[in-house]
mmCIF file of N, CA and C in Angstrom:
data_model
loop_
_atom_site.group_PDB
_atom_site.id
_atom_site.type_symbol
_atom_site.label_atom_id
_atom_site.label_comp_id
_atom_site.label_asym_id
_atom_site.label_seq_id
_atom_site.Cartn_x
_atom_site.Cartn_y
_atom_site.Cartn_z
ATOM 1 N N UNK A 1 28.813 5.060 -44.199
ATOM 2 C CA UNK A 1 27.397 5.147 -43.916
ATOM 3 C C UNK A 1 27.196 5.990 -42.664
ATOM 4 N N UNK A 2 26.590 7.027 -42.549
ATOM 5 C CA UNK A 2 25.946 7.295 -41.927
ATOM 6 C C UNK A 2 24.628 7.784 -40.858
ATOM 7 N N UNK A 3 24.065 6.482 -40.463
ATOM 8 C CA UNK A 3 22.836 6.513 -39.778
ATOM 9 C C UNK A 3 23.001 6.261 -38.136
ATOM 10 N N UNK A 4 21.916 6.455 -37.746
ATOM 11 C CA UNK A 4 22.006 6.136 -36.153
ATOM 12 C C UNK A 4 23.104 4.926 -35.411
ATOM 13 N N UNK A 5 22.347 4.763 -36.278
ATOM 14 C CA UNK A 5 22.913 2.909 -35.839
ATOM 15 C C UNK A 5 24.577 2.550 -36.005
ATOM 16 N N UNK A 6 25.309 4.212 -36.626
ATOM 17 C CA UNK A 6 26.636 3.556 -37.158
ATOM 18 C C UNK A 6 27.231 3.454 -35.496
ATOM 19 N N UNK A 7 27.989 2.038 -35.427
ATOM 20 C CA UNK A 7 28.451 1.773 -34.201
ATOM 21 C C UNK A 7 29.752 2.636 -33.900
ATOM 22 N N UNK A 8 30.359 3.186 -34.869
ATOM 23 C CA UNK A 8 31.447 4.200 -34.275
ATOM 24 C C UNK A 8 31.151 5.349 -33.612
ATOM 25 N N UNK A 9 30.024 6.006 -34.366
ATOM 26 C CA UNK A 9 29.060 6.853 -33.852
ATOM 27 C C UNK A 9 28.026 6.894 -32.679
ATOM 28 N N UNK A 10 28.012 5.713 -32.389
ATOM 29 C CA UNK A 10 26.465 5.875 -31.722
ATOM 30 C C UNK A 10 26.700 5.737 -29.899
ATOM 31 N N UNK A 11 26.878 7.211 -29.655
ATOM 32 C CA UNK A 11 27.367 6.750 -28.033
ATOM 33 C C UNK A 11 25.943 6.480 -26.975
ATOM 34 N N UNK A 12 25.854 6.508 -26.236
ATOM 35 C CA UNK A 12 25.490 6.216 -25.005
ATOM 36 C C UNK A 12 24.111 7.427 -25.098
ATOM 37 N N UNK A 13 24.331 9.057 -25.230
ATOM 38 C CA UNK A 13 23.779 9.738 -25.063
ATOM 39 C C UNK A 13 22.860 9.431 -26.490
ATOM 40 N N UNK A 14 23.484 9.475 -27.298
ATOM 41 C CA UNK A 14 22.828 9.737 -28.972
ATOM 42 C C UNK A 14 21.417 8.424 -28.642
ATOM 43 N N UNK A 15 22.125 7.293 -28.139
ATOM 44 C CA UNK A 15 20.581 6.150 -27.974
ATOM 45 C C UNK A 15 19.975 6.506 -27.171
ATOM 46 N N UNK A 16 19.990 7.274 -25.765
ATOM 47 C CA UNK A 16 19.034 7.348 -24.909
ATOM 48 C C UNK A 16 18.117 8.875 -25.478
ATOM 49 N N UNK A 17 18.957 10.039 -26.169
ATOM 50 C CA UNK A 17 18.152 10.519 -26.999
ATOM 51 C C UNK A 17 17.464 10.049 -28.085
ATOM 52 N N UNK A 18 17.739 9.288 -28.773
ATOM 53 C CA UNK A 18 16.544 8.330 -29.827
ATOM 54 C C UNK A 18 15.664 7.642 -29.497
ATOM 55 N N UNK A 19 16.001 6.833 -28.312
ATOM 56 C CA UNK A 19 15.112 5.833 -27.453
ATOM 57 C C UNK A 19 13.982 6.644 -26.713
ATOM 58 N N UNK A 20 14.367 7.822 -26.111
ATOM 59 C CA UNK A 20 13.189 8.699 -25.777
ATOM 60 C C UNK A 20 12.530 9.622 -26.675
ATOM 61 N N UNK A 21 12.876 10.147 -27.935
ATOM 62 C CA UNK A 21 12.121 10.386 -29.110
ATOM 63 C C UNK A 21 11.305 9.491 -29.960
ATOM 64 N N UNK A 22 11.726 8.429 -29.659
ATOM 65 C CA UNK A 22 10.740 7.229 -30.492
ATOM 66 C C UNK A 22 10.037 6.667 -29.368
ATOM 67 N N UNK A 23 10.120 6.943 -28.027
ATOM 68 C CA UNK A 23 9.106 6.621 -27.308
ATOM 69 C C UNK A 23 7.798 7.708 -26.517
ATOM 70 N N UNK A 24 8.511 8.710 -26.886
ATOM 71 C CA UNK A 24 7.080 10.032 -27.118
ATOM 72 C C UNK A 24 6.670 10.102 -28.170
ATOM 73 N N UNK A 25 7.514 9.754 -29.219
ATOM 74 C CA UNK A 25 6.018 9.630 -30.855
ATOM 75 C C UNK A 25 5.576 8.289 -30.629
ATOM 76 N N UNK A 26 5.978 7.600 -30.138
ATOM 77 C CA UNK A 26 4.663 6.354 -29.736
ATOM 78 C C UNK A 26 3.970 6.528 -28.768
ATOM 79 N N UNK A 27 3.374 7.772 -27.642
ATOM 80 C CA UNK A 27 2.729 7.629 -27.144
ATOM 81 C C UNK A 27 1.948 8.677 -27.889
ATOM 82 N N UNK A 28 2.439 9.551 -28.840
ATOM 83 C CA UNK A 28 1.380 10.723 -29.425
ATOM 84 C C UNK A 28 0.256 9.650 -30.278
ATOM 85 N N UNK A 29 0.900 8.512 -30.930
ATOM 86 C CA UNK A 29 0.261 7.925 -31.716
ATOM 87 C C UNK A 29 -0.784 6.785 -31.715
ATOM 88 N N UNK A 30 -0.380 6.786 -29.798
ATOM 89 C CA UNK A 30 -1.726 6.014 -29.158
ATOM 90 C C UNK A 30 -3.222 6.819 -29.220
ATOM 91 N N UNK A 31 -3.933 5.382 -29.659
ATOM 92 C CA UNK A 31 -5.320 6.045 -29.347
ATOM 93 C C UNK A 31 -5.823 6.826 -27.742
ATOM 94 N N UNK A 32 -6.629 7.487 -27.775
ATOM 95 C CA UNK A 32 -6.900 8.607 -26.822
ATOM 96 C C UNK A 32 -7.347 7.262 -25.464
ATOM 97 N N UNK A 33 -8.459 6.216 -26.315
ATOM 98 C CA UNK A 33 -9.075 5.343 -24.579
ATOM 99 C C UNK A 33 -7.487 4.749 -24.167
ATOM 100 N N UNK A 34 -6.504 4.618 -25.044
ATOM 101 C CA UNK A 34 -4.958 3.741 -24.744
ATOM 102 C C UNK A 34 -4.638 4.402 -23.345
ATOM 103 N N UNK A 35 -4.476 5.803 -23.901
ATOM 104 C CA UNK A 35 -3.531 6.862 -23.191
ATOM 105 C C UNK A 35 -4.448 7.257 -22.128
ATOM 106 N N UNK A 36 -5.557 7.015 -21.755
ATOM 107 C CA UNK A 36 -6.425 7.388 -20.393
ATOM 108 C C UNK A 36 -6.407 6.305 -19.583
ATOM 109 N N UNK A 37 -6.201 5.008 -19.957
ATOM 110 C CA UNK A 37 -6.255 3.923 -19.120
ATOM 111 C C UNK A 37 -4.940 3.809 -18.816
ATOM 112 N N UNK A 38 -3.942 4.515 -19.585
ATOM 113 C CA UNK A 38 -2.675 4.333 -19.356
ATOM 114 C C UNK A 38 -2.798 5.304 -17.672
ATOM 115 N N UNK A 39 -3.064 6.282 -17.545
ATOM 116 C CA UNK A 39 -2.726 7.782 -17.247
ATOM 117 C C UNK A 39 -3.946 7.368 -15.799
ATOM 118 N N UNK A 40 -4.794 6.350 -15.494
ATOM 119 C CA UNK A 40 -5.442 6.517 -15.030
ATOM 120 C C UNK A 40 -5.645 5.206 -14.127
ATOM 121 N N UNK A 41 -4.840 4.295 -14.359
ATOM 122 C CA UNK A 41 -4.098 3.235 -14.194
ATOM 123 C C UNK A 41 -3.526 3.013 -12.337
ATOM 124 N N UNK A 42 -4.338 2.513 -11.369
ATOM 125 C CA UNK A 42 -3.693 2.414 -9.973
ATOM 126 C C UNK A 42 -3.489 1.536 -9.524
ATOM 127 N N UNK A 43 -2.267 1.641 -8.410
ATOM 128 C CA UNK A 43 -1.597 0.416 -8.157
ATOM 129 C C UNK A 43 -1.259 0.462 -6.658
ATOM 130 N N UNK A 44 -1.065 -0.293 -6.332
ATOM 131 C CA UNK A 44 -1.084 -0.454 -4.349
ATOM 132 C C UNK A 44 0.379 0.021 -3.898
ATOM 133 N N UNK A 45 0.721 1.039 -3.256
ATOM 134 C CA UNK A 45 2.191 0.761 -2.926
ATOM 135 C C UNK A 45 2.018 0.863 -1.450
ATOM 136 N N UNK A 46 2.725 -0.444 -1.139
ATOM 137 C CA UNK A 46 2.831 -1.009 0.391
ATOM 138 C C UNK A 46 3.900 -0.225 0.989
ATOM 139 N N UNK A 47 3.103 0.307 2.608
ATOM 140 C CA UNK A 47 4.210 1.395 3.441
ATOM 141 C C UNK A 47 4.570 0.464 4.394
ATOM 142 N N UNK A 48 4.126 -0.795 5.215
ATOM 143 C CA UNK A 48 4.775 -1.390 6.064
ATOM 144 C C UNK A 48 4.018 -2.511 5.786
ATOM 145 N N UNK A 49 4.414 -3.544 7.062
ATOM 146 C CA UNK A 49 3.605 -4.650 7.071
ATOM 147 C C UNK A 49 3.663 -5.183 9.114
ATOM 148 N N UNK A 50 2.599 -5.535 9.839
ATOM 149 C CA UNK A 50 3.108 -5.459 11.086
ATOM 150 C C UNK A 50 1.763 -6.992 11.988
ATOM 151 N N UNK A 51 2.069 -6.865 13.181
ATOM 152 C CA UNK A 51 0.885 -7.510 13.597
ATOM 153 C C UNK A 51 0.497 -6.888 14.200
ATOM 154 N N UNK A 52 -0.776 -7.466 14.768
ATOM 155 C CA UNK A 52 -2.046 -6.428 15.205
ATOM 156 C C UNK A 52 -1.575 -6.203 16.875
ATOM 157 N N UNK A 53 -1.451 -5.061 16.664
ATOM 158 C CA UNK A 53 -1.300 -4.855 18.598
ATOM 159 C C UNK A 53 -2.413 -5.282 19.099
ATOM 160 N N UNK A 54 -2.148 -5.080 20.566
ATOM 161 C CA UNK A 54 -3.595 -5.216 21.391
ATOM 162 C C UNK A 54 -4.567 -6.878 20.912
ATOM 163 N N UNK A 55 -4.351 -7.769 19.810
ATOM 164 C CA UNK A 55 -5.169 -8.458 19.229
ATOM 165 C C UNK A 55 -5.586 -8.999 20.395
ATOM 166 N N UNK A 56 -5.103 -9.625 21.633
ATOM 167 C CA UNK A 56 -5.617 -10.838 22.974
ATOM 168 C C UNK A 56 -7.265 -9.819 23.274
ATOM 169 N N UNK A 57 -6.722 -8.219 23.602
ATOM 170 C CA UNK A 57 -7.857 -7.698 24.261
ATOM 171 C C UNK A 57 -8.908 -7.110 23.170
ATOM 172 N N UNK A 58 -9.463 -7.568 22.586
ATOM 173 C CA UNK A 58 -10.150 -7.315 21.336
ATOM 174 C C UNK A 58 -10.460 -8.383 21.162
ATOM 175 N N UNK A 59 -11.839 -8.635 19.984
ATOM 176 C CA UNK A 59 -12.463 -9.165 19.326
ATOM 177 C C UNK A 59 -11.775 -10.129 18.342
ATOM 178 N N UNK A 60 -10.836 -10.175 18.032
ATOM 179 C CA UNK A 60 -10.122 -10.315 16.889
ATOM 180 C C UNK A 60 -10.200 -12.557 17.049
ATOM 181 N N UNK A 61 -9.654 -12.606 18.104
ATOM 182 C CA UNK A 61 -10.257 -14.365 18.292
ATOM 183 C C UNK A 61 -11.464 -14.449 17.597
ATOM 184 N N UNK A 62 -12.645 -14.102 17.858
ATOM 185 C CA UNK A 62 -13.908 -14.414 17.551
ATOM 186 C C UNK A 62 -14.149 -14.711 16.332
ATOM 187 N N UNK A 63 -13.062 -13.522 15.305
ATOM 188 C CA UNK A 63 -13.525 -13.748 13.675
ATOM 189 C C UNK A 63 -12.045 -14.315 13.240
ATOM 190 N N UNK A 64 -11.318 -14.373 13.515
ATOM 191 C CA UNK A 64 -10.443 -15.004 12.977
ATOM 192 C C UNK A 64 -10.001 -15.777 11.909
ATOM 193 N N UNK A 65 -10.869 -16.746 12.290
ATOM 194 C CA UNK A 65 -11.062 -18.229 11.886
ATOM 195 C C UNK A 65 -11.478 -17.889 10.262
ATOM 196 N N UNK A 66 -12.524 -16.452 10.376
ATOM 197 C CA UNK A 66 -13.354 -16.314 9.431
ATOM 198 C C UNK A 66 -12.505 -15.316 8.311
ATOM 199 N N UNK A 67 -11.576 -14.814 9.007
ATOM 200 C CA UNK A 67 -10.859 -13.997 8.026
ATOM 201 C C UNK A 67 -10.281 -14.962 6.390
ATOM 202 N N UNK A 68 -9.994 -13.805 5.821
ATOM 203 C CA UNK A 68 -8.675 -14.554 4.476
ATOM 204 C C UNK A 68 -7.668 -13.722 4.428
ATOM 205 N N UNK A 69 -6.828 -13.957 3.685
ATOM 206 C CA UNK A 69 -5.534 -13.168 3.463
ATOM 207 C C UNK A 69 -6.355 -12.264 1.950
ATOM 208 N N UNK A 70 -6.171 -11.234 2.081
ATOM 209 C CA UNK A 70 -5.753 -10.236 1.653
ATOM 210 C C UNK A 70 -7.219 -9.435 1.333
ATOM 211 N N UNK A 71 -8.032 -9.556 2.877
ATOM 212 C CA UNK A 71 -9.616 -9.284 2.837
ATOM 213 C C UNK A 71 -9.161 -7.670 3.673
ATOM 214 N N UNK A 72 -10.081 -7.084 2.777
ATOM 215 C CA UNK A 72 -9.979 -5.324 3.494
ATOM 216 C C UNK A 72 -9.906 -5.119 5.280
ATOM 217 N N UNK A 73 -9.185 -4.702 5.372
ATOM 218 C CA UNK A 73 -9.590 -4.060 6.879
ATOM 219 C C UNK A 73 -9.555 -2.218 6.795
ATOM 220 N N UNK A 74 -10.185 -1.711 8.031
ATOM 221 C CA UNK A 74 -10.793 -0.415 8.423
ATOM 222 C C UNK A 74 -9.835 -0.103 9.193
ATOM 223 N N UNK A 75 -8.941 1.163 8.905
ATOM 224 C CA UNK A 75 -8.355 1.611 9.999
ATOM 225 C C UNK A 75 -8.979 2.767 10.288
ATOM 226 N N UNK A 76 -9.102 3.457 10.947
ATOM 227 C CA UNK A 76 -9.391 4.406 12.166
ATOM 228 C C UNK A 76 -8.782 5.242 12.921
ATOM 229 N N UNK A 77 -8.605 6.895 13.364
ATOM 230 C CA UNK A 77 -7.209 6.984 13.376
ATOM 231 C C UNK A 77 -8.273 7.631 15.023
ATOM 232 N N UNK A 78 -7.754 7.200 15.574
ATOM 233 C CA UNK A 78 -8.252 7.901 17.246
ATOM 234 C C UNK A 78 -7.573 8.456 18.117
ATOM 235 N N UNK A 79 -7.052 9.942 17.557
ATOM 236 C CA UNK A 79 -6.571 10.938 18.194
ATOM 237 C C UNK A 79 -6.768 11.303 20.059
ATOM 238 N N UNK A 80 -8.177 10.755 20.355
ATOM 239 C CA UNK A 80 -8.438 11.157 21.505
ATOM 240 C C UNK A 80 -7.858 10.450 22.540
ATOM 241 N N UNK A 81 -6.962 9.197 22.384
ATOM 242 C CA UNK A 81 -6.486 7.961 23.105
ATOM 243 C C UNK A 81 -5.913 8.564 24.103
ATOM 244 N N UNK A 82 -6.321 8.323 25.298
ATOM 245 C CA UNK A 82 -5.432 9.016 26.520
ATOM 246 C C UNK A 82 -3.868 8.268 26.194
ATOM 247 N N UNK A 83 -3.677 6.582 25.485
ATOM 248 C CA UNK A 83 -2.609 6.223 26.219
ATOM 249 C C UNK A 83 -1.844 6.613 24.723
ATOM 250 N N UNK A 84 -2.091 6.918 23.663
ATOM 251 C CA UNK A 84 -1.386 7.140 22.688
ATOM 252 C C UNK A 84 -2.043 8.126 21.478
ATOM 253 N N UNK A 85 -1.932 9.368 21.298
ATOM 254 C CA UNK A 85 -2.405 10.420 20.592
ATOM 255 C C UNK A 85 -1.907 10.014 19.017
ATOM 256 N N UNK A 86 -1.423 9.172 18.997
ATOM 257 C CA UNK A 86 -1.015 8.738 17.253
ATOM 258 C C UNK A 86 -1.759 7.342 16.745
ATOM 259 N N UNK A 87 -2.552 7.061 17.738
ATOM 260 C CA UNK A 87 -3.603 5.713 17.838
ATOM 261 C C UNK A 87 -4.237 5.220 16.734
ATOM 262 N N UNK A 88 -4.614 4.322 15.828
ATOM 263 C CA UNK A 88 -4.932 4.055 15.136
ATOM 264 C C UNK A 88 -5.449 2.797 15.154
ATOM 265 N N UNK A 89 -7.078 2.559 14.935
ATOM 266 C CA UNK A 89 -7.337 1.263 15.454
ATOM 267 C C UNK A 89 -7.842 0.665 14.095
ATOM 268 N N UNK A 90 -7.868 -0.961 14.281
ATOM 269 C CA UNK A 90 -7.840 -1.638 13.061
ATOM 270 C C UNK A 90 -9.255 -2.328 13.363
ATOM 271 N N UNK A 91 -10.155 -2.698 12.536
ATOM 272 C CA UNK A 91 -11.437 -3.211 12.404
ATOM 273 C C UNK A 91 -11.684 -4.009 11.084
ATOM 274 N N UNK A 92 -12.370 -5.149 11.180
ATOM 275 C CA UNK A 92 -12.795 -6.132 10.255
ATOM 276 C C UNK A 92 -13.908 -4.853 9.197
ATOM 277 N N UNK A 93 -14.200 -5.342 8.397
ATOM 278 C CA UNK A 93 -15.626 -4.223 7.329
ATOM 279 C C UNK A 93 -16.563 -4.746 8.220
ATOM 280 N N UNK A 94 -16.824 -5.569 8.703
ATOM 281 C CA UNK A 94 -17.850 -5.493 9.677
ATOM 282 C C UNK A 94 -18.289 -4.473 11.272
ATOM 283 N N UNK A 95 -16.798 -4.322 11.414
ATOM 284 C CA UNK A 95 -17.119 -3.331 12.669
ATOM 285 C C UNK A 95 -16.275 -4.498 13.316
ATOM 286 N N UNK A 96 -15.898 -5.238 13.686
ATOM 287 C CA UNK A 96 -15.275 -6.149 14.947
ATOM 288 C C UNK A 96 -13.544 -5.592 14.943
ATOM 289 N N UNK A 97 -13.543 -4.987 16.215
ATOM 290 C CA UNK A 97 -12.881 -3.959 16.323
ATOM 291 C C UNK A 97 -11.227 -5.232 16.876
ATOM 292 N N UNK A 98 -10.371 -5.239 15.878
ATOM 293 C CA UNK A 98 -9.315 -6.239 16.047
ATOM 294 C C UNK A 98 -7.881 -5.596 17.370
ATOM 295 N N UNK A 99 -7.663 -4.558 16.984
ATOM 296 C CA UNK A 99 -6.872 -4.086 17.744
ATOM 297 C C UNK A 99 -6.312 -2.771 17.042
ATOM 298 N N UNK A 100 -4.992 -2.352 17.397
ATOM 299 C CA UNK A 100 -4.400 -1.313 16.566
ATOM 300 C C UNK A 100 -2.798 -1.152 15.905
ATOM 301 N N UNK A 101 -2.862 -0.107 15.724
ATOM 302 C CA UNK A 101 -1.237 -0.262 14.663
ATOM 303 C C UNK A 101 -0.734 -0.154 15.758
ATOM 304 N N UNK A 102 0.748 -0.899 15.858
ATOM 305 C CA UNK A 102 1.916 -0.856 17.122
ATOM 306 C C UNK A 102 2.094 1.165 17.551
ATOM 307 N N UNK A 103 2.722 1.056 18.596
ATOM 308 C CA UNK A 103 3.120 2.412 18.750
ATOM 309 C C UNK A 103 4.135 2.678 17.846
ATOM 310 N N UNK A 104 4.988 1.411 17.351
ATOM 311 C CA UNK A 104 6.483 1.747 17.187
ATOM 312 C C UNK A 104 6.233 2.170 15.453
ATOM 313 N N UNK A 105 4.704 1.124 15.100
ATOM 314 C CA UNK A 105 5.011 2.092 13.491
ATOM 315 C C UNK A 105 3.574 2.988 13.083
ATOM 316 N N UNK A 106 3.376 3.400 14.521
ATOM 317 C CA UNK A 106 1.990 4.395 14.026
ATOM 318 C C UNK A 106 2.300 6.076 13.416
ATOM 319 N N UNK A 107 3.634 6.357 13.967
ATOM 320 C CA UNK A 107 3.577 7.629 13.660
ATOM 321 C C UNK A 107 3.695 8.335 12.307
ATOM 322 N N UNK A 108 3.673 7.939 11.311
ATOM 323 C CA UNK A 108 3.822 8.371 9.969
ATOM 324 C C UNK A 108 2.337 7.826 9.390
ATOM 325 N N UNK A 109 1.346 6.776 9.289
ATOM 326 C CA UNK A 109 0.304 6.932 9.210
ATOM 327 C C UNK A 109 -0.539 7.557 9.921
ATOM 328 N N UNK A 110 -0.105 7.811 10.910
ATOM 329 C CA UNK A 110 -1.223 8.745 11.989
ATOM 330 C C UNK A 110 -1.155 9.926 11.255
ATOM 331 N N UNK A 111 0.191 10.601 10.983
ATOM 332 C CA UNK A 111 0.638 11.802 10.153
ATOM 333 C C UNK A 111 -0.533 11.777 8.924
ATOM 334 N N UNK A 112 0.047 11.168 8.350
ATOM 335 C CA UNK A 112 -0.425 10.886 7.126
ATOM 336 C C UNK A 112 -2.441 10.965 6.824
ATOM 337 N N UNK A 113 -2.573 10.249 7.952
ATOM 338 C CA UNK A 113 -4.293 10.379 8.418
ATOM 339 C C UNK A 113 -4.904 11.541 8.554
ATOM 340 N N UNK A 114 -4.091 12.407 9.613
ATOM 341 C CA UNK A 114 -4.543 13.885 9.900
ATOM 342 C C UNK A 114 -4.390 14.477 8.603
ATOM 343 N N UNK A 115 -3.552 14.140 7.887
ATOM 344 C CA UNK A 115 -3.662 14.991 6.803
ATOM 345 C C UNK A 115 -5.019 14.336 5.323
ATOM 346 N N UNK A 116 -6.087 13.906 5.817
ATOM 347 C CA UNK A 116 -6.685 13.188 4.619
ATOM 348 C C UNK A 116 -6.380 12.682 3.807
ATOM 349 N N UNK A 117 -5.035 12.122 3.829
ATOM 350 C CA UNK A 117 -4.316 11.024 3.177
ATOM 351 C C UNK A 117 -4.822 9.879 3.632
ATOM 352 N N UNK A 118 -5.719 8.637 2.385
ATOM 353 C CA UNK A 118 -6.243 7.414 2.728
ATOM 354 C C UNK A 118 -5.343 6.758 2.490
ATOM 355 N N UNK A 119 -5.410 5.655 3.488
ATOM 356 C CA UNK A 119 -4.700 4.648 3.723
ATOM 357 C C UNK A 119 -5.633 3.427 4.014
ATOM 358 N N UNK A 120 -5.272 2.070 3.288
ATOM 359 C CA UNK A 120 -5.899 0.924 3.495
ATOM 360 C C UNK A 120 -5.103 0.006 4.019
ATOM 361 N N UNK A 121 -5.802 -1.059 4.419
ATOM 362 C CA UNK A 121 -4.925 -2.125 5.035
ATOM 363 C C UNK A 121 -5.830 -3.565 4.562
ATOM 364 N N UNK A 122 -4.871 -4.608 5.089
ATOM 365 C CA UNK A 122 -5.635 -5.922 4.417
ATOM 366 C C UNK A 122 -4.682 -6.794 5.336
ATOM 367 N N UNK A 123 -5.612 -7.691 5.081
ATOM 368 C CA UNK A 123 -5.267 -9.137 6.111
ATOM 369 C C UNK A 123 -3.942 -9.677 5.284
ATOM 370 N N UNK A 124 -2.693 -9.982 5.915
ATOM 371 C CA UNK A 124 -1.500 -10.525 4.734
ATOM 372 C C UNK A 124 -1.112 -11.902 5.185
ATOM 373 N N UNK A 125 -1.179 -12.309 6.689
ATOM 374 C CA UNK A 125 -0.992 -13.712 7.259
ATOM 375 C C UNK A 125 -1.786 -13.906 8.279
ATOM 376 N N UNK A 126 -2.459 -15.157 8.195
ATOM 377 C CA UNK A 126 -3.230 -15.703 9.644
ATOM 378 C C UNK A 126 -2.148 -17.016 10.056
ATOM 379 N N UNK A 127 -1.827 -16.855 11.321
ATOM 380 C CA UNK A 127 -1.954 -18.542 11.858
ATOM 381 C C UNK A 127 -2.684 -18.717 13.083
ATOM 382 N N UNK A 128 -3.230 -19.355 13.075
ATOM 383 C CA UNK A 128 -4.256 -19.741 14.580
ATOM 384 C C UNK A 128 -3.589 -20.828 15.690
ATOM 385 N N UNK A 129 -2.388 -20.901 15.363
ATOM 386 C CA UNK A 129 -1.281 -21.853 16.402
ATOM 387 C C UNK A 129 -0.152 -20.829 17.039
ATOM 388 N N UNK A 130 -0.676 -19.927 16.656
ATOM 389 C CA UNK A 130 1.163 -18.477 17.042
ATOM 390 C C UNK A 130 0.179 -18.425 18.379
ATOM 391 N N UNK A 131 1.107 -17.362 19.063
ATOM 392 C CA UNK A 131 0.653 -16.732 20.137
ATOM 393 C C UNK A 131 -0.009 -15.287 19.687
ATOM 394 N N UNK A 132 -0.820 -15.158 20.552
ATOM 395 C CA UNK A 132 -1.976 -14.014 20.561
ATOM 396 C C UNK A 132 -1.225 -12.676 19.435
ATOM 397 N N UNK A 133 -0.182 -12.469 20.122
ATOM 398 C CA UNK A 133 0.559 -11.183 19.497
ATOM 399 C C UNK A 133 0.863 -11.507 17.858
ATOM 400 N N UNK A 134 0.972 -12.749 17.517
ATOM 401 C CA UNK A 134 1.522 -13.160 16.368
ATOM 402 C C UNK A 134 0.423 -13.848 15.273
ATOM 403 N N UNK A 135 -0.569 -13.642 15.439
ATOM 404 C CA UNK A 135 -1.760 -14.252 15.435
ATOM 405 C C UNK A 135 -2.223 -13.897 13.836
ATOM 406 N N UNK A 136 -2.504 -12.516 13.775
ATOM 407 C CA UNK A 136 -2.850 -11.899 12.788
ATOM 408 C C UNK A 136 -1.994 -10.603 12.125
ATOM 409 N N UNK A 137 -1.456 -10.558 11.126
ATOM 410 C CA UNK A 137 -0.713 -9.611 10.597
ATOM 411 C C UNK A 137 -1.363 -9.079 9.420
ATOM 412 N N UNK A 138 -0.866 -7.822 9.318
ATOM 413 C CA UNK A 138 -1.478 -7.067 8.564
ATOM 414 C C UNK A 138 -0.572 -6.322 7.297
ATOM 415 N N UNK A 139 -1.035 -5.285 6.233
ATOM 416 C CA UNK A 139 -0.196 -4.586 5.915
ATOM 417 C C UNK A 139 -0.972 -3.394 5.476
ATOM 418 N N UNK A 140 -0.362 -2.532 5.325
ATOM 419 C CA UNK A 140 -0.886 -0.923 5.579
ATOM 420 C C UNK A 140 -0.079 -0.486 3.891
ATOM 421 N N UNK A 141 -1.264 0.140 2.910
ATOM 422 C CA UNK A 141 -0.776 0.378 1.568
ATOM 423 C C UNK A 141 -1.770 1.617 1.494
ATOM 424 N N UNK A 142 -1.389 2.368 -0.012
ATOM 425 C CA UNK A 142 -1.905 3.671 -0.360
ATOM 426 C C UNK A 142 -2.088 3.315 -1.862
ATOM 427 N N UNK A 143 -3.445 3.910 -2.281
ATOM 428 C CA UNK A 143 -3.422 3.165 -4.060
ATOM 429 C C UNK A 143 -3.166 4.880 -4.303
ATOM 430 N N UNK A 144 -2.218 5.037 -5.789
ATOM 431 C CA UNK A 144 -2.284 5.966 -6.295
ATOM 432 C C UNK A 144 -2.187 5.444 -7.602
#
């Protein structure tokens, strides 16, 4: 017999060539709304995760309490910072200005900023018993 499937025959290459021919005539044979929701389809991929610098001298006590885990935050990228030109400050959607990304992991979103590359962030842990620095953490993602 000879068909695909004969096991003397059928190496390694011969299935991953069949397996990818029978999986491009199943996508020719998807309906068109299948293959746009497929193709159009976004998903979060997370670049770090950190806590909020600066949080003691900022606002960030005040709403705290009021935050949730995994509620939008505003970053901001503020080039003009006398004490750090890769600055990036973090804000509730309300405007209550929390603090900013560490120095140690601003420089590739700052990059990334100047270049009109959006970047979001979201609340990922609260505890209201840590110390100030440990208080509120965040994480910094890109939907594509």
């Amino acid at each position: 017999m000879n068909s695909i499937f004969d096991t003397k025959r059928f190496t390694r290459f011969e299935f991953l060539k069949n397996f990818s021919i029978l999986g491009l005539l199943s996508l020719w044979l998807l309906p068109d709304d299948i293959l746009d929701a497929i193709s159009t389809q976004k998903r979060k991929v997370y670049l770090f995760s950190d806590y909020v610098a600066g949080f003691y001298y900022y606002q960030g006590e005040s709403v705290l309490s009021s935050l949730q885990i995994a509620e939008p935050l505003v970053l901001e990228r503020q080039s003009s910072n006398p004490y750090d030109q890769k600055a990036i400050e973090i804000f509730t959607q309300n405007k209550v200005k929390l603090g900013y990304i560490s120095r140690n992991k601003n420089e590739l979103p700052s990059a990334m900023m100047d270049q009109n590359i959006q970047l979001f962030a979201e609340v990922e842990e609260i505890n209201l018993e840590a110390n100030s620095w440990e208080k509120l953490k965040f994480r910094v993602f890109q939907i594509i």
